[in-house]
mmCIF file of N, CA and C in Angstrom:
data_model
loop_
_atom_site.group_PDB
_atom_site.id
_atom_site.type_symbol
_atom_site.label_atom_id
_atom_site.label_comp_id
_atom_site.label_asym_id
_atom_site.label_seq_id
_atom_site.Cartn_x
_atom_site.Cartn_y
_atom_site.Cartn_z
ATOM 1 N N MET A 20 -13.210 -0.905 -0.983
ATOM 2 C CA MET A 20 -12.234 -0.971 -2.111
ATOM 3 C C MET A 20 -12.273 -2.449 -2.503
ATOM 4 N N ALA A 21 -12.405 -2.619 -3.947
ATOM 5 C CA ALA A 21 -12.553 -3.939 -4.488
ATOM 6 C C ALA A 21 -11.058 -4.347 -4.677
ATOM 7 N N LYS A 22 -10.785 -5.497 -5.296
ATOM 8 C CA LYS A 22 -9.456 -5.859 -5.470
ATOM 9 C C LYS A 22 -8.871 -5.002 -6.466
ATOM 10 N N GLN A 23 -7.558 -4.721 -6.462
ATOM 11 C CA GLN A 23 -6.793 -4.009 -7.206
ATOM 12 C C GLN A 23 -5.340 -4.015 -7.267
ATOM 13 N N LEU A 24 -4.627 -3.657 -8.257
ATOM 14 C CA LEU A 24 -3.162 -3.711 -8.356
ATOM 15 C C LEU A 24 -2.582 -2.270 -8.215
ATOM 16 N N VAL A 25 -1.731 -1.978 -7.416
ATOM 17 C CA VAL A 25 -1.032 -0.562 -7.254
ATOM 18 C C VAL A 25 0.411 -0.886 -7.656
ATOM 19 N N VAL A 26 0.871 0.012 -8.584
ATOM 20 C CA VAL A 26 2.402 -0.133 -8.899
ATOM 21 C C VAL A 26 3.152 0.700 -7.939
ATOM 22 N N ILE A 27 4.166 0.104 -7.211
ATOM 23 C CA ILE A 27 4.797 0.771 -6.189
ATOM 24 C C ILE A 27 6.164 1.249 -6.424
ATOM 25 N N SER A 28 6.810 0.634 -7.536
ATOM 26 C CA SER A 28 8.038 1.082 -8.295
ATOM 27 C C SER A 28 8.217 0.621 -9.603
ATOM 28 N N GLY A 29 8.928 1.538 -10.348
ATOM 29 C CA GLY A 29 8.979 1.352 -11.700
ATOM 30 C C GLY A 29 8.648 2.520 -12.450
ATOM 31 N N LEU A 30 8.699 2.378 -13.780
ATOM 32 C CA LEU A 30 8.220 3.688 -14.539
ATOM 33 C C LEU A 30 6.908 4.085 -14.479
ATOM 34 N N GLU A 31 5.959 3.127 -14.221
ATOM 35 C CA GLU A 31 4.373 3.569 -13.951
ATOM 36 C C GLU A 31 3.996 3.626 -12.397
ATOM 37 N N ARG A 32 4.912 4.041 -11.578
ATOM 38 C CA ARG A 32 4.553 4.094 -10.111
ATOM 39 C C ARG A 32 3.346 4.896 -9.821
ATOM 40 N N GLY A 33 2.601 4.503 -8.900
ATOM 41 C CA GLY A 33 1.237 5.185 -8.536
ATOM 42 C C GLY A 33 0.030 4.810 -9.590
ATOM 43 N N ARG A 34 0.161 4.030 -10.546
ATOM 44 C CA ARG A 34 -0.835 3.654 -11.383
ATOM 45 C C ARG A 34 -1.548 2.474 -10.472
ATOM 46 N N SER A 35 -3.042 2.476 -10.623
ATOM 47 C CA SER A 35 -3.649 1.298 -10.044
ATOM 48 C C SER A 35 -4.551 0.824 -11.216
ATOM 49 N N ILE A 36 -4.687 -0.641 -11.058
ATOM 50 C CA ILE A 36 -5.470 -1.342 -12.096
ATOM 51 C C ILE A 36 -6.511 -2.010 -11.200
ATOM 52 N N PRO A 37 -7.723 -1.575 -11.284
ATOM 53 C CA PRO A 37 -8.862 -2.406 -10.689
ATOM 54 C C PRO A 37 -9.167 -3.642 -11.291
ATOM 55 N N LEU A 38 -9.504 -4.736 -10.391
ATOM 56 C CA LEU A 38 -9.771 -6.000 -10.934
ATOM 57 C C LEU A 38 -11.288 -6.210 -10.624
ATOM 58 N N GLY A 39 -12.041 -6.784 -11.626
ATOM 59 C CA GLY A 39 -13.427 -7.056 -11.530
ATOM 60 C C GLY A 39 -13.694 -8.551 -10.802
ATOM 61 N N GLU A 40 -14.907 -8.715 -10.480
ATOM 62 C CA GLU A 40 -15.203 -9.995 -9.864
ATOM 63 C C GLU A 40 -14.916 -11.089 -10.511
ATOM 64 N N THR A 41 -14.990 -11.229 -11.975
ATOM 65 C CA THR A 41 -14.550 -12.255 -12.753
ATOM 66 C C THR A 41 -13.744 -11.634 -13.920
ATOM 67 N N ASP A 42 -12.570 -11.726 -13.903
ATOM 68 C CA ASP A 42 -11.709 -10.918 -14.761
ATOM 69 C C ASP A 42 -10.461 -11.781 -15.054
ATOM 70 N N LEU A 43 -9.940 -11.673 -16.206
ATOM 71 C CA LEU A 43 -8.639 -12.156 -16.654
ATOM 72 C C LEU A 43 -7.936 -11.002 -17.188
ATOM 73 N N VAL A 44 -6.879 -10.506 -16.413
ATOM 74 C CA VAL A 44 -6.001 -9.400 -16.640
ATOM 75 C C VAL A 44 -4.701 -9.905 -17.170
ATOM 76 N N GLN A 45 -4.196 -9.535 -18.435
ATOM 77 C CA GLN A 45 -3.026 -9.815 -18.891
ATOM 78 C C GLN A 45 -2.052 -8.634 -18.647
ATOM 79 N N ILE A 46 -0.891 -8.848 -18.138
ATOM 80 C CA ILE A 46 0.060 -7.794 -18.093
ATOM 81 C C ILE A 46 1.387 -7.844 -18.750
ATOM 82 N N GLY A 47 1.711 -6.947 -19.542
ATOM 83 C CA GLY A 47 3.012 -6.848 -20.328
ATOM 84 C C GLY A 47 3.282 -5.513 -20.895
ATOM 85 N N CYS A 48 3.914 -5.631 -22.076
ATOM 86 C CA CYS A 48 4.150 -4.539 -22.926
ATOM 87 C C CYS A 48 3.563 -4.417 -24.258
ATOM 88 N N SER A 49 2.863 -5.479 -24.508
ATOM 89 C CA SER A 49 2.260 -5.643 -26.092
ATOM 90 C C SER A 49 1.296 -4.449 -26.389
ATOM 91 N N GLN A 50 1.376 -4.040 -27.519
ATOM 92 C CA GLN A 50 0.466 -3.102 -28.020
ATOM 93 C C GLN A 50 -0.926 -3.594 -27.990
ATOM 94 N N HIS A 51 -1.163 -4.760 -28.017
ATOM 95 C CA HIS A 51 -2.568 -5.296 -28.127
ATOM 96 C C HIS A 51 -3.279 -5.207 -26.683
ATOM 97 N N LEU A 52 -2.518 -5.095 -25.674
ATOM 98 C CA LEU A 52 -3.174 -5.065 -24.395
ATOM 99 C C LEU A 52 -3.639 -3.618 -24.092
ATOM 100 N N PRO A 53 -4.674 -3.479 -23.209
ATOM 101 C CA PRO A 53 -5.368 -2.311 -22.818
ATOM 102 C C PRO A 53 -4.165 -1.448 -22.256
ATOM 103 N N ILE A 54 -4.362 -0.230 -22.496
ATOM 104 C CA ILE A 54 -3.321 0.687 -21.939
ATOM 105 C C ILE A 54 -2.917 0.838 -20.520
ATOM 106 N N GLU A 55 -4.116 0.465 -19.690
ATOM 107 C CA GLU A 55 -3.661 0.255 -18.206
ATOM 108 C C GLU A 55 -2.963 -1.017 -17.940
ATOM 109 N N HIS A 56 -2.930 -1.964 -18.746
ATOM 110 C CA HIS A 56 -2.152 -3.082 -18.424
ATOM 111 C C HIS A 56 -0.826 -3.194 -19.094
ATOM 112 N N ARG A 57 -0.456 -2.211 -19.667
ATOM 113 C CA ARG A 57 0.676 -2.064 -20.623
ATOM 114 C C ARG A 57 1.630 -1.373 -19.790
ATOM 115 N N PHE A 58 3.161 -1.892 -19.744
ATOM 116 C CA PHE A 58 4.007 -1.475 -19.053
ATOM 117 C C PHE A 58 5.257 -0.986 -19.915
ATOM 118 N N ARG A 59 5.893 0.023 -19.676
ATOM 119 C CA ARG A 59 7.153 0.561 -20.374
ATOM 120 C C ARG A 59 8.527 0.020 -20.127
ATOM 121 N N ASP A 60 8.378 -0.867 -18.971
ATOM 122 C CA ASP A 60 9.574 -1.434 -18.362
ATOM 123 C C ASP A 60 10.367 -2.292 -19.523
ATOM 124 N N PRO A 61 11.659 -2.115 -19.904
ATOM 125 C CA PRO A 61 12.123 -2.893 -20.914
ATOM 126 C C PRO A 61 12.373 -4.441 -20.684
ATOM 127 N N LEU A 62 12.307 -4.894 -19.377
ATOM 128 C CA LEU A 62 12.432 -6.147 -18.903
ATOM 129 C C LEU A 62 11.260 -6.776 -18.857
ATOM 130 N N VAL A 63 9.953 -6.066 -19.116
ATOM 131 C CA VAL A 63 8.698 -6.876 -19.198
ATOM 132 C C VAL A 63 8.367 -7.381 -20.477
ATOM 133 N N ALA A 64 8.125 -8.862 -20.634
ATOM 134 C CA ALA A 64 7.653 -9.332 -21.847
ATOM 135 C C ALA A 64 6.382 -8.837 -22.378
ATOM 136 N N ARG A 65 6.164 -9.281 -23.582
ATOM 137 C CA ARG A 65 4.838 -8.786 -24.296
ATOM 138 C C ARG A 65 3.595 -9.116 -23.465
ATOM 139 N N VAL A 66 3.508 -10.412 -23.155
ATOM 140 C CA VAL A 66 2.425 -10.945 -22.124
ATOM 141 C C VAL A 66 3.352 -11.514 -20.974
ATOM 142 N N HIS A 67 3.565 -10.725 -19.785
ATOM 143 C CA HIS A 67 4.451 -11.358 -18.946
ATOM 144 C C HIS A 67 3.768 -12.197 -17.822
ATOM 145 N N CYS A 68 2.585 -11.909 -17.586
ATOM 146 C CA CYS A 68 1.875 -12.685 -16.448
ATOM 147 C C CYS A 68 0.358 -12.514 -16.716
ATOM 148 N N GLU A 69 -0.459 -13.191 -16.018
ATOM 149 C CA GLU A 69 -2.177 -13.090 -16.001
ATOM 150 C C GLU A 69 -2.534 -13.190 -14.585
ATOM 151 N N ILE A 70 -3.635 -12.502 -14.368
ATOM 152 C CA ILE A 70 -4.186 -12.474 -13.045
ATOM 153 C C ILE A 70 -5.664 -12.781 -13.225
ATOM 154 N N GLN A 71 -6.064 -14.095 -12.716
ATOM 155 C CA GLN A 71 -7.289 -14.557 -13.005
ATOM 156 C C GLN A 71 -8.121 -14.371 -11.695
ATOM 157 N N VAL A 72 -9.318 -13.723 -11.872
ATOM 158 C CA VAL A 72 -10.160 -13.480 -10.529
ATOM 159 C C VAL A 72 -11.351 -14.303 -10.804
ATOM 160 N N GLN A 73 -11.620 -15.275 -10.001
ATOM 161 C CA GLN A 73 -12.866 -16.072 -9.998
ATOM 162 C C GLN A 73 -13.183 -16.401 -8.496
ATOM 163 N N GLU A 74 -14.661 -16.400 -8.584
ATOM 164 C CA GLU A 74 -15.066 -16.888 -7.076
ATOM 165 C C GLU A 74 -14.318 -16.149 -5.908
ATOM 166 N N GLY A 75 -13.915 -14.770 -5.827
ATOM 167 C CA GLY A 75 -13.364 -14.066 -4.735
ATOM 168 C C GLY A 75 -12.089 -14.523 -4.633
ATOM 169 N N ARG A 76 -11.176 -15.226 -5.476
ATOM 170 C CA ARG A 76 -9.859 -15.462 -5.440
ATOM 171 C C ARG A 76 -9.192 -14.854 -6.517
ATOM 172 N N ALA A 77 -8.069 -14.455 -6.308
ATOM 173 C CA ALA A 77 -7.148 -13.940 -7.484
ATOM 174 C C ALA A 77 -6.039 -14.799 -7.496
ATOM 175 N N VAL A 78 -5.797 -15.275 -8.870
ATOM 176 C CA VAL A 78 -4.420 -16.164 -8.980
ATOM 177 C C VAL A 78 -3.699 -15.457 -10.052
ATOM 178 N N LEU A 79 -2.364 -15.474 -9.545
ATOM 179 C CA LEU A 79 -1.285 -14.929 -10.530
ATOM 180 C C LEU A 79 -0.605 -16.143 -11.281
ATOM 181 N N ILE A 80 -0.665 -15.993 -12.634
ATOM 182 C CA ILE A 80 -0.181 -17.157 -13.381
ATOM 183 C C ILE A 80 1.064 -16.326 -14.386
ATOM 184 N N ASP A 81 2.214 -17.002 -14.247
ATOM 185 C CA ASP A 81 3.433 -16.587 -15.143
ATOM 186 C C ASP A 81 3.146 -17.076 -16.496
ATOM 187 N N ALA A 82 3.265 -16.283 -17.520
ATOM 188 C CA ALA A 82 3.229 -16.690 -18.823
ATOM 189 C C ALA A 82 4.297 -17.436 -19.506
ATOM 190 N N GLY A 83 5.323 -18.012 -18.784
ATOM 191 C CA GLY A 83 6.427 -18.654 -19.139
ATOM 192 C C GLY A 83 7.565 -17.886 -19.676
ATOM 193 N N THR A 84 7.836 -16.489 -19.041
ATOM 194 C CA THR A 84 8.812 -15.511 -19.507
ATOM 195 C C THR A 84 10.038 -15.898 -19.058
ATOM 196 N N ILE A 85 11.207 -15.491 -19.749
ATOM 197 C CA ILE A 85 12.598 -15.726 -19.366
ATOM 198 C C ILE A 85 12.710 -15.018 -17.977
ATOM 199 N N GLY A 86 12.478 -13.954 -17.814
ATOM 200 C CA GLY A 86 12.870 -13.260 -16.450
ATOM 201 C C GLY A 86 11.863 -13.684 -15.295
ATOM 202 N N GLY A 87 10.892 -14.409 -15.498
ATOM 203 C CA GLY A 87 9.858 -14.904 -14.726
ATOM 204 C C GLY A 87 9.105 -13.950 -13.898
ATOM 205 N N THR A 88 8.274 -14.442 -13.163
ATOM 206 C CA THR A 88 7.343 -13.621 -12.260
ATOM 207 C C THR A 88 7.567 -13.937 -10.853
ATOM 208 N N LEU A 89 7.883 -12.876 -10.010
ATOM 209 C CA LEU A 89 8.252 -13.108 -8.566
ATOM 210 C C LEU A 89 7.084 -12.627 -7.694
ATOM 211 N N LEU A 90 6.587 -13.455 -6.723
ATOM 212 C CA LEU A 90 5.643 -13.076 -5.808
ATOM 213 C C LEU A 90 6.372 -13.113 -4.583
ATOM 214 N N ASN A 91 6.367 -12.079 -3.926
ATOM 215 C CA ASN A 91 7.004 -11.816 -2.519
ATOM 216 C C ASN A 91 8.578 -12.383 -2.557
ATOM 217 N N GLY A 92 9.167 -12.127 -3.549
ATOM 218 C CA GLY A 92 10.587 -12.604 -3.695
ATOM 219 C C GLY A 92 10.817 -13.965 -4.229
ATOM 220 N N GLN A 93 9.755 -14.912 -4.355
ATOM 221 C CA GLN A 93 9.905 -16.155 -5.030
ATOM 222 C C GLN A 93 9.568 -16.283 -6.333
ATOM 223 N N ARG A 94 10.181 -16.978 -7.270
ATOM 224 C CA ARG A 94 9.811 -17.129 -8.319
ATOM 225 C C ARG A 94 8.557 -18.251 -8.535
ATOM 226 N N ILE A 95 7.403 -17.943 -9.269
ATOM 227 C CA ILE A 95 6.206 -18.684 -9.231
ATOM 228 C C ILE A 95 5.821 -19.194 -10.716
ATOM 229 N N THR A 96 5.057 -19.996 -10.884
ATOM 230 C CA THR A 96 4.177 -20.265 -12.125
ATOM 231 C C THR A 96 2.825 -19.954 -11.932
ATOM 232 N N GLU A 97 2.309 -20.500 -10.742
ATOM 233 C CA GLU A 97 0.860 -20.059 -10.544
ATOM 234 C C GLU A 97 0.742 -20.028 -9.083
ATOM 235 N N GLU A 98 0.028 -18.805 -8.449
ATOM 236 C CA GLU A 98 -0.007 -18.883 -6.984
ATOM 237 C C GLU A 98 -1.244 -17.927 -6.744
ATOM 238 N N GLU A 99 -2.067 -18.240 -5.695
ATOM 239 C CA GLU A 99 -3.098 -17.312 -5.153
ATOM 240 C C GLU A 99 -2.486 -16.097 -4.508
ATOM 241 N N LEU A 100 -3.215 -14.884 -4.979
ATOM 242 C CA LEU A 100 -2.750 -13.681 -4.350
ATOM 243 C C LEU A 100 -3.392 -13.452 -3.049
ATOM 244 N N LYS A 101 -2.732 -12.831 -2.093
ATOM 245 C CA LYS A 101 -3.238 -12.545 -0.687
ATOM 246 C C LYS A 101 -3.104 -10.915 -0.454
ATOM 247 N N GLN A 102 -3.514 -10.421 0.406
ATOM 248 C CA GLN A 102 -3.557 -9.101 0.650
ATOM 249 C C GLN A 102 -2.174 -8.607 0.945
ATOM 250 N N SER A 103 -1.781 -7.471 0.112
ATOM 251 C CA SER A 103 -0.413 -6.853 0.289
ATOM 252 C C SER A 103 0.778 -7.714 -0.288
ATOM 253 N N ASP A 104 0.554 -8.680 -1.126
ATOM 254 C CA ASP A 104 1.437 -9.504 -1.778
ATOM 255 C C ASP A 104 2.172 -8.513 -2.827
ATOM 256 N N ILE A 105 3.353 -8.690 -3.011
ATOM 257 C CA ILE A 105 4.143 -7.874 -3.928
ATOM 258 C C ILE A 105 4.645 -8.763 -5.244
ATOM 259 N N ILE A 106 4.110 -8.287 -6.318
ATOM 260 C CA ILE A 106 4.604 -8.855 -7.544
ATOM 261 C C ILE A 106 5.607 -8.243 -8.289
ATOM 262 N N ARG A 107 6.615 -8.747 -8.584
ATOM 263 C CA ARG A 107 7.671 -8.231 -9.458
ATOM 264 C C ARG A 107 7.778 -8.782 -10.815
ATOM 265 N N ILE A 108 7.827 -7.892 -11.765
ATOM 266 C CA ILE A 108 7.898 -8.274 -13.368
ATOM 267 C C ILE A 108 9.044 -7.201 -13.719
ATOM 268 N N GLY A 109 10.036 -7.836 -14.256
ATOM 269 C CA GLY A 109 11.073 -6.837 -14.701
ATOM 270 C C GLY A 109 11.580 -5.935 -13.461
ATOM 271 N N ASN A 110 11.626 -4.765 -13.737
ATOM 272 C CA ASN A 110 11.998 -3.709 -12.636
ATOM 273 C C ASN A 110 10.753 -3.105 -11.979
ATOM 274 N N THR A 111 9.628 -3.679 -12.123
ATOM 275 C CA THR A 111 8.385 -3.018 -11.598
ATOM 276 C C THR A 111 7.998 -3.946 -10.832
ATOM 277 N N GLN A 112 7.412 -3.224 -9.422
ATOM 278 C CA GLN A 112 6.814 -3.943 -8.297
ATOM 279 C C GLN A 112 5.235 -3.474 -8.197
ATOM 280 N N ILE A 113 4.588 -4.273 -8.168
ATOM 281 C CA ILE A 113 2.880 -4.092 -7.938
ATOM 282 C C ILE A 113 2.551 -4.814 -6.621
ATOM 283 N N ARG A 114 1.698 -4.041 -5.958
ATOM 284 C CA ARG A 114 0.970 -4.678 -4.668
ATOM 285 C C ARG A 114 -0.250 -5.022 -4.993
ATOM 286 N N PHE A 115 -0.748 -6.123 -4.486
ATOM 287 C CA PHE A 115 -2.103 -6.605 -4.649
ATOM 288 C C PHE A 115 -2.922 -6.146 -3.417
ATOM 289 N N LEU A 116 -4.122 -5.542 -3.598
ATOM 290 C CA LEU A 116 -4.834 -5.166 -2.541
ATOM 291 C C LEU A 116 -6.384 -5.574 -2.668
ATOM 292 N N CYS A 117 -6.840 -6.083 -1.654
ATOM 293 C CA CYS A 117 -8.246 -6.416 -1.530
ATOM 294 C C CYS A 117 -8.949 -5.905 -0.527
ATOM 295 N N ASP A 118 -10.433 -6.041 -0.674
ATOM 296 C CA ASP A 118 -11.286 -5.375 0.384
ATOM 297 C C ASP A 118 -11.203 -5.893 1.770
ATOM 298 N N GLU A 119 -10.524 -7.161 1.993
ATOM 299 C CA GLU A 119 -10.598 -7.851 3.231
ATOM 300 C C GLU A 119 -9.844 -7.020 4.445
ATOM 301 N N ALA A 120 -8.845 -6.005 4.035
ATOM 302 C CA ALA A 120 -8.083 -5.431 4.920
ATOM 303 C C ALA A 120 -8.548 -4.034 5.019
ATOM 304 N N THR A 121 -9.551 -3.582 4.697
ATOM 305 C CA THR A 121 -10.031 -2.117 4.765
ATOM 306 C C THR A 121 -10.552 -1.782 6.106
ATOM 307 N N GLU A 122 -11.164 -2.696 6.895
ATOM 308 C CA GLU A 122 -11.803 -2.432 8.319
ATOM 309 C C GLU A 122 -10.581 -2.404 9.337
ATOM 310 N N PRO A 123 -9.605 -3.444 9.230
ATOM 311 C CA PRO A 123 -8.540 -3.452 10.060
ATOM 312 C C PRO A 123 -7.527 -2.043 9.920
ATOM 313 N N GLU A 124 -7.493 -1.553 8.744
ATOM 314 C CA GLU A 124 -6.609 -0.402 8.458
ATOM 315 C C GLU A 124 -7.423 0.750 9.174
ATOM 316 N N ARG A 125 -8.616 0.915 9.128
ATOM 317 C CA ARG A 125 -9.256 2.027 9.916
ATOM 318 C C ARG A 125 -9.153 1.961 11.478
ATOM 319 N N LYS A 126 -9.035 0.728 12.079
ATOM 320 C CA LYS A 126 -9.095 0.677 13.606
ATOM 321 C C LYS A 126 -7.919 1.526 14.155
ATOM 322 N N PRO A 127 -6.619 1.168 13.586
ATOM 323 C CA PRO A 127 -5.574 1.895 14.280
ATOM 324 C C PRO A 127 -5.581 3.478 14.213
ATOM 325 N N LYS A 128 -6.188 4.078 12.963
ATOM 326 C CA LYS A 128 -6.352 5.390 12.758
ATOM 327 C C LYS A 128 -7.351 5.967 13.623
ATOM 328 N N ARG A 129 -8.424 5.166 13.989
ATOM 329 C CA ARG A 129 -9.323 5.626 15.186
ATOM 330 C C ARG A 129 -8.774 5.656 16.555
ATOM 331 N N GLN A 130 -7.983 4.578 16.795
ATOM 332 C CA GLN A 130 -7.388 4.439 18.191
ATOM 333 C C GLN A 130 -6.277 5.600 18.341
ATOM 334 N N GLN A 131 -5.483 5.898 17.113
ATOM 335 C CA GLN A 131 -4.580 6.991 17.288
ATOM 336 C C GLN A 131 -5.357 8.103 17.714
ATOM 337 N N ARG A 132 -6.445 8.536 16.841
ATOM 338 C CA ARG A 132 -7.214 9.705 17.220
ATOM 339 C C ARG A 132 -7.465 9.822 18.591
ATOM 340 N N ALA A 133 -8.144 8.734 19.075
ATOM 341 C CA ALA A 133 -8.567 8.615 20.508
ATOM 342 C C ALA A 133 -7.426 9.094 21.522
ATOM 343 N N LEU A 134 -6.313 8.388 21.153
ATOM 344 C CA LEU A 134 -5.233 8.517 22.226
ATOM 345 C C LEU A 134 -4.805 10.011 22.217
ATOM 346 N N LEU A 135 -4.715 10.693 21.020
ATOM 347 C CA LEU A 135 -4.353 12.053 20.916
ATOM 348 C C LEU A 135 -5.289 12.967 21.516
ATOM 349 N N ALA A 136 -6.662 12.794 21.430
ATOM 350 C CA ALA A 136 -7.609 13.482 22.262
ATOM 351 C C ALA A 136 -7.455 13.227 23.600
ATOM 352 N N LEU A 137 -7.175 11.875 24.208
ATOM 353 C CA LEU A 137 -6.961 11.637 25.586
ATOM 354 C C LEU A 137 -5.749 12.506 26.133
ATOM 355 N N ARG A 138 -4.595 12.387 25.323
ATOM 356 C CA ARG A 138 -3.497 13.108 25.768
ATOM 357 C C ARG A 138 -3.844 14.612 25.808
ATOM 358 N N ALA A 139 -4.626 15.219 24.840
ATOM 359 C CA ALA A 139 -4.740 16.620 25.002
ATOM 360 C C ALA A 139 -5.695 16.936 26.217
ATOM 361 N N TRP A 140 -6.639 16.134 26.425
ATOM 362 C CA TRP A 140 -7.371 16.358 27.649
ATOM 363 C C TRP A 140 -6.649 16.252 28.930
ATOM 364 N N VAL A 141 -5.812 15.247 29.041
ATOM 365 C CA VAL A 141 -5.066 15.178 29.989
ATOM 366 C C VAL A 141 -4.039 16.399 30.397
ATOM 367 N N CYS A 142 -3.499 16.979 29.346
ATOM 368 C CA CYS A 142 -2.501 17.889 29.432
ATOM 369 C C CYS A 142 -3.027 19.400 29.354
ATOM 370 N N GLN A 143 -4.267 19.238 29.341
ATOM 371 C CA GLN A 143 -5.072 20.647 29.357
ATOM 372 C C GLN A 143 -4.537 21.681 30.604
ATOM 373 N N GLY A 144 -4.296 22.811 30.431
ATOM 374 C CA GLY A 144 -3.852 23.745 31.240
ATOM 375 C C GLY A 144 -2.454 23.659 31.760
ATOM 376 N N THR A 145 -1.669 22.765 31.056
ATOM 377 C CA THR A 145 -0.290 22.656 31.299
ATOM 378 C C THR A 145 0.617 23.307 30.184
ATOM 379 N N ASN A 146 1.813 23.658 30.305
ATOM 380 C CA ASN A 146 2.716 24.041 29.279
ATOM 381 C C ASN A 146 3.162 22.812 28.430
ATOM 382 N N PHE A 147 2.614 21.580 28.736
ATOM 383 C CA PHE A 147 3.165 20.436 27.944
ATOM 384 C C PHE A 147 3.289 20.626 26.428
ATOM 385 N N TRP A 148 2.309 21.380 25.784
ATOM 386 C CA TRP A 148 2.372 21.522 24.224
ATOM 387 C C TRP A 148 3.222 22.530 23.939
ATOM 388 N N ARG A 149 3.826 23.470 24.749
ATOM 389 C CA ARG A 149 4.758 24.600 24.436
ATOM 390 C C ARG A 149 5.952 24.011 24.247
ATOM 391 N N GLY A 150 6.521 22.946 24.986
ATOM 392 C CA GLY A 150 7.647 22.417 24.864
ATOM 393 C C GLY A 150 8.470 22.756 26.113
ATOM 394 N N TRP A 151 9.582 22.224 26.279
ATOM 395 C CA TRP A 151 10.497 22.288 27.468
ATOM 396 C C TRP A 151 10.898 23.728 27.721
ATOM 397 N N TRP A 152 11.171 24.504 26.548
ATOM 398 C CA TRP A 152 11.614 25.803 26.713
ATOM 399 C C TRP A 152 10.742 26.793 27.325
ATOM 400 N N ALA A 153 9.505 26.424 27.210
ATOM 401 C CA ALA A 153 8.365 27.369 27.843
ATOM 402 C C ALA A 153 8.049 27.125 29.272
ATOM 403 N N GLU A 154 8.628 25.999 29.794
ATOM 404 C CA GLU A 154 8.550 25.873 31.396
ATOM 405 C C GLU A 154 9.146 26.976 32.138
ATOM 406 N N PRO A 155 8.650 27.327 33.229
ATOM 407 C CA PRO A 155 9.013 28.320 34.140
ATOM 408 C C PRO A 155 10.460 27.828 34.718
ATOM 409 N N ALA A 156 11.361 28.768 35.029
ATOM 410 C CA ALA A 156 12.571 28.492 35.667
ATOM 411 C C ALA A 156 12.268 27.701 37.123
ATOM 412 N N HIS A 157 13.269 27.107 37.671
ATOM 413 C CA HIS A 157 13.267 26.461 39.052
ATOM 414 C C HIS A 157 12.530 27.158 39.992
ATOM 415 N N ASN A 158 12.611 28.496 40.031
ATOM 416 C CA ASN A 158 11.930 29.163 41.041
ATOM 417 C C ASN A 158 10.377 29.489 40.454
ATOM 418 N N SER A 159 9.414 28.811 41.321
ATOM 419 C CA SER A 159 8.148 28.759 40.941
ATOM 420 C C SER A 159 7.383 30.221 40.935
ATOM 421 N N ARG A 160 8.009 31.053 41.409
ATOM 422 C CA ARG A 160 7.187 32.342 41.306
ATOM 423 C C ARG A 160 7.675 33.158 40.018
ATOM 424 N N SER A 161 8.662 32.745 39.419
ATOM 425 C CA SER A 161 9.030 33.438 38.205
ATOM 426 C C SER A 161 8.482 32.515 36.965
ATOM 427 N N SER A 162 7.874 33.421 35.994
ATOM 428 C CA SER A 162 7.394 32.703 34.807
ATOM 429 C C SER A 162 7.561 33.574 33.467
ATOM 430 N N TRP A 163 7.908 32.820 32.390
ATOM 431 C CA TRP A 163 8.160 33.595 31.285
ATOM 432 C C TRP A 163 6.900 34.199 30.563
ATOM 433 N N PHE A 164 5.849 33.532 30.784
ATOM 434 C CA PHE A 164 4.565 33.995 30.183
ATOM 435 C C PHE A 164 3.531 34.626 31.421
#
């Protein structure tokens, strides 16, 4: 996964904007912007902010708007973006994602699958998976199944 922006709240929720290795992306509501960079949020300015990608770094630059650009809840003029940073313009929130976090995200899923497999192996032959209602009564000679 390369660098990208994912809209997590607002009218365009779910939209993703890929960022190239050397890119200047303007975000706003202007009709002159590419459709994927255009937002319908009424509180977003024509050109609200820019994201400049160079030498593996992505820098968020506010375009001097009245509403401002917030990065992780703080108003900024220019700031470098890091993995999972939240950009807020108007009522729209955008998450910045980059490829550095793809490997750590996979490890917990693998570990979780390994733990589930181990639990299934340990509990083989027992009524553990059927739940407490499937356990036999206190008398070990009687069984429901």
